[in-house]
């Protein structure tokens, strides 16, 4: 998986992230700034997911995107 695509297009991707994980705030997304580890941490914090579940959810979401 090439996460650089997400980082490079973060402004456009933020809306898609918010659709998937609506509990993330705009401030959260500004802090995350495209960094996958930050995204994983915030999703775990907001949703109470385990690390493995969060990684799988992000991978599944990434795979569904039409880049």
mmCIF file of N, CA, C and O in Angstrom:
data_model
loop_
_atom_site.group_PDB
_atom_site.id
_atom_site.type_symbol
_atom_site.label_atom_id
_atom_site.label_comp_id
_atom_site.label_asym_id
_atom_site.label_seq_id
_atom_site.Cartn_x
_atom_site.Cartn_y
_atom_site.Cartn_z
ATOM 1 N N UNK A 1 0.851 -1.181 0.000
ATOM 2 C CA UNK A 1 0.000 0.000 0.000
ATOM 3 C C UNK A 1 0.891 1.236 0.000
ATOM 4 O O UNK A 1 1.861 1.310 0.727
ATOM 5 N N UNK A 2 0.546 2.203 -0.809
ATOM 6 C CA UNK A 2 1.338 3.421 -0.920
ATOM 7 C C UNK A 2 0.626 4.574 -0.211
ATOM 8 O O UNK A 2 -0.173 5.283 -0.813
ATOM 9 N N UNK A 3 0.902 4.721 1.071
ATOM 10 C CA UNK A 3 0.230 5.739 1.878
ATOM 11 C C UNK A 3 0.635 7.149 1.444
ATOM 12 O O UNK A 3 -0.038 8.119 1.756
ATOM 13 N N UNK A 4 1.713 7.279 0.676
ATOM 14 C CA UNK A 4 2.153 8.596 0.204
ATOM 15 C C UNK A 4 1.054 9.294 -0.588
ATOM 16 O O UNK A 4 0.975 10.514 -0.604
ATOM 17 N N UNK A 5 0.222 8.518 -1.247
ATOM 18 C CA UNK A 5 -0.903 9.071 -2.002
ATOM 19 C C UNK A 5 -1.840 9.848 -1.079
ATOM 20 O O UNK A 5 -2.335 10.907 -1.423
ATOM 21 N N UNK A 6 -2.099 9.263 0.087
ATOM 22 C CA UNK A 6 -2.979 9.906 1.061
ATOM 23 C C UNK A 6 -2.318 11.173 1.595
ATOM 24 O O UNK A 6 -2.934 12.233 1.654
ATOM 25 N N UNK A 7 -1.050 11.057 1.982
ATOM 26 C CA UNK A 7 -0.333 12.216 2.522
ATOM 27 C C UNK A 7 -0.285 13.355 1.516
ATOM 28 O O UNK A 7 -0.497 14.516 1.870
ATOM 29 N N UNK A 8 -0.016 13.036 0.267
ATOM 30 C CA UNK A 8 0.117 14.050 -0.768
ATOM 31 C C UNK A 8 -1.185 14.753 -1.112
ATOM 32 O O UNK A 8 -1.182 15.880 -1.605
ATOM 33 N N UNK A 9 -2.291 14.083 -0.882
ATOM 34 C CA UNK A 9 -3.601 14.644 -1.223
ATOM 35 C C UNK A 9 -4.460 14.824 0.025
ATOM 36 O O UNK A 9 -5.684 14.687 -0.041
ATOM 37 N N UNK A 10 -3.832 15.111 1.142
ATOM 38 C CA UNK A 10 -4.536 15.126 2.421
ATOM 39 C C UNK A 10 -5.753 16.039 2.419
ATOM 40 O O UNK A 10 -6.799 15.684 2.929
ATOM 41 N N UNK A 11 -5.642 17.219 1.827
ATOM 42 C CA UNK A 11 -6.776 18.150 1.830
ATOM 43 C C UNK A 11 -8.001 17.532 1.161
ATOM 44 O O UNK A 11 -9.117 17.687 1.631
ATOM 45 N N UNK A 12 -7.792 16.788 0.073
ATOM 46 C CA UNK A 12 -8.902 16.153 -0.620
ATOM 47 C C UNK A 12 -9.378 14.903 0.118
ATOM 48 O O UNK A 12 -10.561 14.577 0.102
ATOM 49 N N UNK A 13 -8.455 14.202 0.763
ATOM 50 C CA UNK A 13 -8.776 12.936 1.419
ATOM 51 C C UNK A 13 -9.509 13.157 2.743
ATOM 52 O O UNK A 13 -10.276 12.300 3.174
ATOM 53 N N UNK A 14 -9.316 14.312 3.363
ATOM 54 C CA UNK A 14 -9.925 14.565 4.671
ATOM 55 C C UNK A 14 -11.433 14.341 4.660
ATOM 56 O O UNK A 14 -11.986 13.775 5.600
ATOM 57 N N UNK A 15 -12.097 14.744 3.610
ATOM 58 C CA UNK A 15 -13.538 14.550 3.520
ATOM 59 C C UNK A 15 -13.922 13.082 3.498
ATOM 60 O O UNK A 15 -14.886 12.673 4.150
ATOM 61 N N UNK A 16 -13.152 12.281 2.777
ATOM 62 C CA UNK A 16 -13.425 10.842 2.713
ATOM 63 C C UNK A 16 -13.170 10.185 4.069
ATOM 64 O O UNK A 16 -13.907 9.291 4.474
ATOM 65 N N UNK A 17 -12.137 10.655 4.752
ATOM 66 C CA UNK A 17 -11.830 10.130 6.090
ATOM 67 C C UNK A 17 -12.992 10.454 7.029
ATOM 68 O O UNK A 17 -13.435 9.610 7.801
ATOM 69 N N UNK A 18 -13.489 11.675 6.935
ATOM 70 C CA UNK A 18 -14.571 12.098 7.824
ATOM 71 C C UNK A 18 -15.869 11.339 7.529
ATOM 72 O O UNK A 18 -16.641 11.061 8.437
ATOM 73 N N UNK A 19 -16.100 10.994 6.271
ATOM 74 C CA UNK A 19 -17.271 10.179 5.934
ATOM 75 C C UNK A 19 -17.183 8.809 6.598
ATOM 76 O O UNK A 19 -18.179 8.282 7.092
ATOM 77 N N UNK A 20 -15.997 8.236 6.592
ATOM 78 C CA UNK A 20 -15.794 6.897 7.152
ATOM 79 C C UNK A 20 -15.765 6.920 8.684
ATOM 80 O O UNK A 20 -16.347 6.056 9.324
ATOM 81 N N UNK A 21 -15.065 7.899 9.244
ATOM 82 C CA UNK A 21 -14.896 7.987 10.691
ATOM 83 C C UNK A 21 -15.391 9.352 11.160
ATOM 84 O O UNK A 21 -14.609 10.264 11.424
ATOM 85 N N UNK A 22 -16.701 9.474 11.278
ATOM 86 C CA UNK A 22 -17.349 10.741 11.582
ATOM 87 C C UNK A 22 -17.048 11.320 12.947
ATOM 88 O O UNK A 22 -17.276 12.502 13.184
ATOM 89 N N UNK A 23 -16.525 10.496 13.852
ATOM 90 C CA UNK A 23 -16.195 11.008 15.187
ATOM 91 C C UNK A 23 -14.907 11.818 15.191
ATOM 92 O O UNK A 23 -14.605 12.488 16.170
ATOM 93 N N UNK A 24 -14.149 11.751 14.118
ATOM 94 C CA UNK A 24 -12.923 12.547 14.022
ATOM 95 C C UNK A 24 -13.301 13.996 13.711
ATOM 96 O O UNK A 24 -14.089 14.257 12.815
ATOM 97 N N UNK A 25 -12.730 14.909 14.454
ATOM 98 C CA UNK A 25 -13.035 16.331 14.266
ATOM 99 C C UNK A 25 -12.105 16.940 13.220
ATOM 100 O O UNK A 25 -11.085 16.345 12.857
ATOM 101 N N UNK A 26 -12.451 18.146 12.784
ATOM 102 C CA UNK A 26 -11.566 18.862 11.858
ATOM 103 C C UNK A 26 -10.210 19.107 12.508
ATOM 104 O O UNK A 26 -9.177 19.024 11.840
ATOM 105 N N UNK A 27 -10.218 19.407 13.806
ATOM 106 C CA UNK A 27 -8.948 19.597 14.515
ATOM 107 C C UNK A 27 -8.125 18.314 14.520
ATOM 108 O O UNK A 27 -6.902 18.354 14.345
ATOM 109 N N UNK A 28 -8.786 17.173 14.733
ATOM 110 C CA UNK A 28 -8.085 15.885 14.673
ATOM 111 C C UNK A 28 -7.419 15.714 13.316
ATOM 112 O O UNK A 28 -6.248 15.328 13.224
ATOM 113 N N UNK A 29 -8.176 16.006 12.269
ATOM 114 C CA UNK A 29 -7.661 15.818 10.910
ATOM 115 C C UNK A 29 -6.502 16.759 10.613
ATOM 116 O O UNK A 29 -5.560 16.389 9.915
ATOM 117 N N UNK A 30 -6.551 17.969 11.166
ATOM 118 C CA UNK A 30 -5.436 18.899 10.985
ATOM 119 C C UNK A 30 -4.183 18.382 11.674
ATOM 120 O O UNK A 30 -3.076 18.490 11.136
ATOM 121 N N UNK A 31 -4.344 17.799 12.850
ATOM 122 C CA UNK A 31 -3.193 17.255 13.587
ATOM 123 C C UNK A 31 -2.642 16.018 12.877
ATOM 124 O O UNK A 31 -1.430 15.848 12.764
ATOM 125 N N UNK A 32 -3.537 15.168 12.392
ATOM 126 C CA UNK A 32 -3.127 13.935 11.696
ATOM 127 C C UNK A 32 -2.289 14.264 10.464
ATOM 128 O O UNK A 32 -1.268 13.637 10.208
ATOM 129 N N UNK A 33 -2.737 15.256 9.693
ATOM 130 C CA UNK A 33 -1.999 15.772 8.535
ATOM 131 C C UNK A 33 -1.488 14.676 7.606
ATOM 132 O O UNK A 33 -0.377 14.738 7.106
ATOM 133 N N UNK A 34 -2.295 13.636 7.415
ATOM 134 C CA UNK A 34 -1.936 12.592 6.456
ATOM 135 C C UNK A 34 -1.073 11.481 6.994
ATOM 136 O O UNK A 34 -0.785 10.523 6.288
ATOM 137 N N UNK A 35 -0.670 11.565 8.239
ATOM 138 C CA UNK A 35 0.215 10.543 8.808
ATOM 139 C C UNK A 35 -0.605 9.359 9.297
ATOM 140 O O UNK A 35 -1.471 9.496 10.137
ATOM 141 N N UNK A 36 -0.293 8.200 8.760
ATOM 142 C CA UNK A 36 -1.075 7.005 9.076
ATOM 143 C C UNK A 36 -1.043 6.661 10.563
ATOM 144 O O UNK A 36 -2.071 6.320 11.137
ATOM 145 N N UNK A 37 0.115 6.743 11.195
ATOM 146 C CA UNK A 37 0.185 6.392 12.615
ATOM 147 C C UNK A 37 -0.672 7.323 13.461
ATOM 148 O O UNK A 37 -1.306 6.899 14.431
ATOM 149 N N UNK A 38 -0.726 8.599 13.074
ATOM 150 C CA UNK A 38 -1.575 9.553 13.784
ATOM 151 C C UNK A 38 -3.052 9.220 13.572
ATOM 152 O O UNK A 38 -3.851 9.305 14.500
ATOM 153 N N UNK A 39 -3.401 8.842 12.347
ATOM 154 C CA UNK A 39 -4.778 8.468 12.041
ATOM 155 C C UNK A 39 -5.181 7.247 12.861
ATOM 156 O O UNK A 39 -6.251 7.226 13.475
ATOM 157 N N UNK A 40 -4.314 6.239 12.898
ATOM 158 C CA UNK A 40 -4.605 5.040 13.674
ATOM 159 C C UNK A 40 -4.846 5.389 15.141
ATOM 160 O O UNK A 40 -5.804 4.912 15.758
ATOM 161 N N UNK A 41 -3.985 6.219 15.694
ATOM 162 C CA UNK A 41 -4.108 6.596 17.095
ATOM 163 C C UNK A 41 -5.406 7.316 17.397
ATOM 164 O O UNK A 41 -6.072 7.040 18.402
ATOM 165 N N UNK A 42 -5.794 8.245 16.523
ATOM 166 C CA UNK A 42 -7.031 9.008 16.750
ATOM 167 C C UNK A 42 -8.270 8.121 16.612
ATOM 168 O O UNK A 42 -9.237 8.275 17.357
ATOM 169 N N UNK A 43 -8.240 7.200 15.659
ATOM 170 C CA UNK A 43 -9.377 6.289 15.500
ATOM 171 C C UNK A 43 -9.487 5.403 16.739
ATOM 172 O O UNK A 43 -10.587 5.196 17.270
ATOM 173 N N UNK A 44 -8.360 4.906 17.230
ATOM 174 C CA UNK A 44 -8.384 4.086 18.446
ATOM 175 C C UNK A 44 -8.945 4.888 19.610
ATOM 176 O O UNK A 44 -9.768 4.386 20.384
ATOM 177 N N UNK A 45 -8.519 6.128 19.729
ATOM 178 C CA UNK A 45 -8.956 6.992 20.824
ATOM 179 C C UNK A 45 -10.458 7.279 20.751
ATOM 180 O O UNK A 45 -11.174 7.170 21.745
ATOM 181 N N UNK A 46 -10.942 7.648 19.575
ATOM 182 C CA UNK A 46 -12.347 8.054 19.422
ATOM 183 C C UNK A 46 -13.323 6.874 19.450
ATOM 184 O O UNK A 46 -14.443 7.003 19.909
ATOM 185 N N UNK A 47 -12.887 5.728 18.908
ATOM 186 C CA UNK A 47 -13.796 4.598 18.768
ATOM 187 C C UNK A 47 -13.518 3.460 19.744
ATOM 188 O O UNK A 47 -14.311 2.533 19.846
ATOM 189 N N UNK A 48 -12.379 3.488 20.411
ATOM 190 C CA UNK A 48 -12.039 2.429 21.351
ATOM 191 C C UNK A 48 -11.670 1.118 20.674
ATOM 192 O O UNK A 48 -11.821 0.049 21.254
ATOM 193 N N UNK A 49 -11.188 1.195 19.437
ATOM 194 C CA UNK A 49 -10.799 -0.003 18.698
ATOM 195 C C UNK A 49 -9.415 -0.475 19.140
ATOM 196 O O UNK A 49 -8.575 0.320 19.535
ATOM 197 N N UNK A 50 -9.181 -1.770 18.985
ATOM 198 C CA UNK A 50 -7.851 -2.331 19.195
ATOM 199 C C UNK A 50 -6.967 -1.954 18.005
ATOM 200 O O UNK A 50 -7.460 -1.660 16.910
ATOM 201 N N UNK A 51 -5.660 -1.986 18.226
ATOM 202 C CA UNK A 51 -4.709 -1.588 17.192
ATOM 203 C C UNK A 51 -4.874 -2.423 15.914
ATOM 204 O O UNK A 51 -4.894 -1.887 14.815
ATOM 205 N N UNK A 52 -4.997 -3.738 16.067
ATOM 206 C CA UNK A 52 -5.138 -4.613 14.898
ATOM 207 C C UNK A 52 -6.408 -4.304 14.116
ATOM 208 O O UNK A 52 -6.400 -4.304 12.882
ATOM 209 N N UNK A 53 -7.504 -4.069 14.827
ATOM 210 C CA UNK A 53 -8.771 -3.735 14.175
ATOM 211 C C UNK A 53 -8.653 -2.421 13.408
ATOM 212 O O UNK A 53 -9.148 -2.298 12.293
ATOM 213 N N UNK A 54 -7.996 -1.452 14.023
ATOM 214 C CA UNK A 54 -7.828 -0.153 13.375
ATOM 215 C C UNK A 54 -7.017 -0.282 12.100
ATOM 216 O O UNK A 54 -7.390 0.269 11.061
ATOM 217 N N UNK A 55 -5.916 -1.017 12.151
ATOM 218 C CA UNK A 55 -5.088 -1.214 10.956
ATOM 219 C C UNK A 55 -5.902 -1.872 9.840
ATOM 220 O O UNK A 55 -5.827 -1.461 8.688
ATOM 221 N N UNK A 56 -6.691 -2.902 10.201
ATOM 222 C CA UNK A 56 -7.504 -3.595 9.204
ATOM 223 C C UNK A 56 -8.550 -2.652 8.605
ATOM 224 O O UNK A 56 -8.748 -2.636 7.388
ATOM 225 N N UNK A 57 -9.207 -1.870 9.449
ATOM 226 C CA UNK A 57 -10.216 -0.936 8.966
ATOM 227 C C UNK A 57 -9.621 0.089 8.000
ATOM 228 O O UNK A 57 -10.219 0.409 6.974
ATOM 229 N N UNK A 58 -8.449 0.605 8.328
ATOM 230 C CA UNK A 58 -7.796 1.582 7.452
ATOM 231 C C UNK A 58 -7.395 0.914 6.135
ATOM 232 O O UNK A 58 -7.606 1.485 5.059
ATOM 233 N N UNK A 59 -6.840 -0.290 6.210
ATOM 234 C CA UNK A 59 -6.473 -1.010 4.980
ATOM 235 C C UNK A 59 -7.697 -1.265 4.106
ATOM 236 O O UNK A 59 -7.650 -1.084 2.885
ATOM 237 N N UNK A 60 -8.803 -1.678 4.736
ATOM 238 C CA UNK A 60 -10.039 -1.925 3.985
ATOM 239 C C UNK A 60 -10.535 -0.634 3.329
ATOM 240 O O UNK A 60 -10.927 -0.626 2.163
ATOM 241 N N UNK A 61 -10.537 0.446 4.094
ATOM 242 C CA UNK A 61 -10.976 1.746 3.565
ATOM 243 C C UNK A 61 -10.091 2.164 2.391
ATOM 244 O O UNK A 61 -10.596 2.558 1.342
ATOM 245 N N UNK A 62 -8.777 2.055 2.566
ATOM 246 C CA UNK A 62 -7.829 2.440 1.517
ATOM 247 C C UNK A 62 -8.073 1.638 0.238
ATOM 248 O O UNK A 62 -8.069 2.185 -0.860
ATOM 249 N N UNK A 63 -8.328 0.342 0.412
ATOM 250 C CA UNK A 63 -8.555 -0.533 -0.735
ATOM 251 C C UNK A 63 -9.819 -0.195 -1.512
ATOM 252 O O UNK A 63 -9.922 -0.495 -2.695
ATOM 253 N N UNK A 64 -10.791 0.417 -0.854
ATOM 254 C CA UNK A 64 -12.056 0.790 -1.512
ATOM 255 C C UNK A 64 -11.975 2.131 -2.234
ATOM 256 O O UNK A 64 -12.903 2.476 -2.974
ATOM 257 N N UNK A 65 -10.913 2.869 -2.038
ATOM 258 C CA UNK A 65 -10.806 4.187 -2.671
ATOM 259 C C UNK A 65 -10.449 4.046 -4.152
ATOM 260 O O UNK A 65 -9.697 3.148 -4.531
ATOM 261 N N UNK A 66 -11.000 4.921 -4.945
ATOM 262 C CA UNK A 66 -10.660 4.923 -6.378
ATOM 263 C C UNK A 66 -9.664 6.065 -6.609
ATOM 264 O O UNK A 66 -10.041 7.210 -6.733
ATOM 265 N N UNK A 67 -8.424 5.700 -6.599
ATOM 266 C CA UNK A 67 -7.365 6.701 -6.742
ATOM 267 C C UNK A 67 -7.178 6.959 -8.206
ATOM 268 O O UNK A 67 -6.537 7.626 -8.758
#
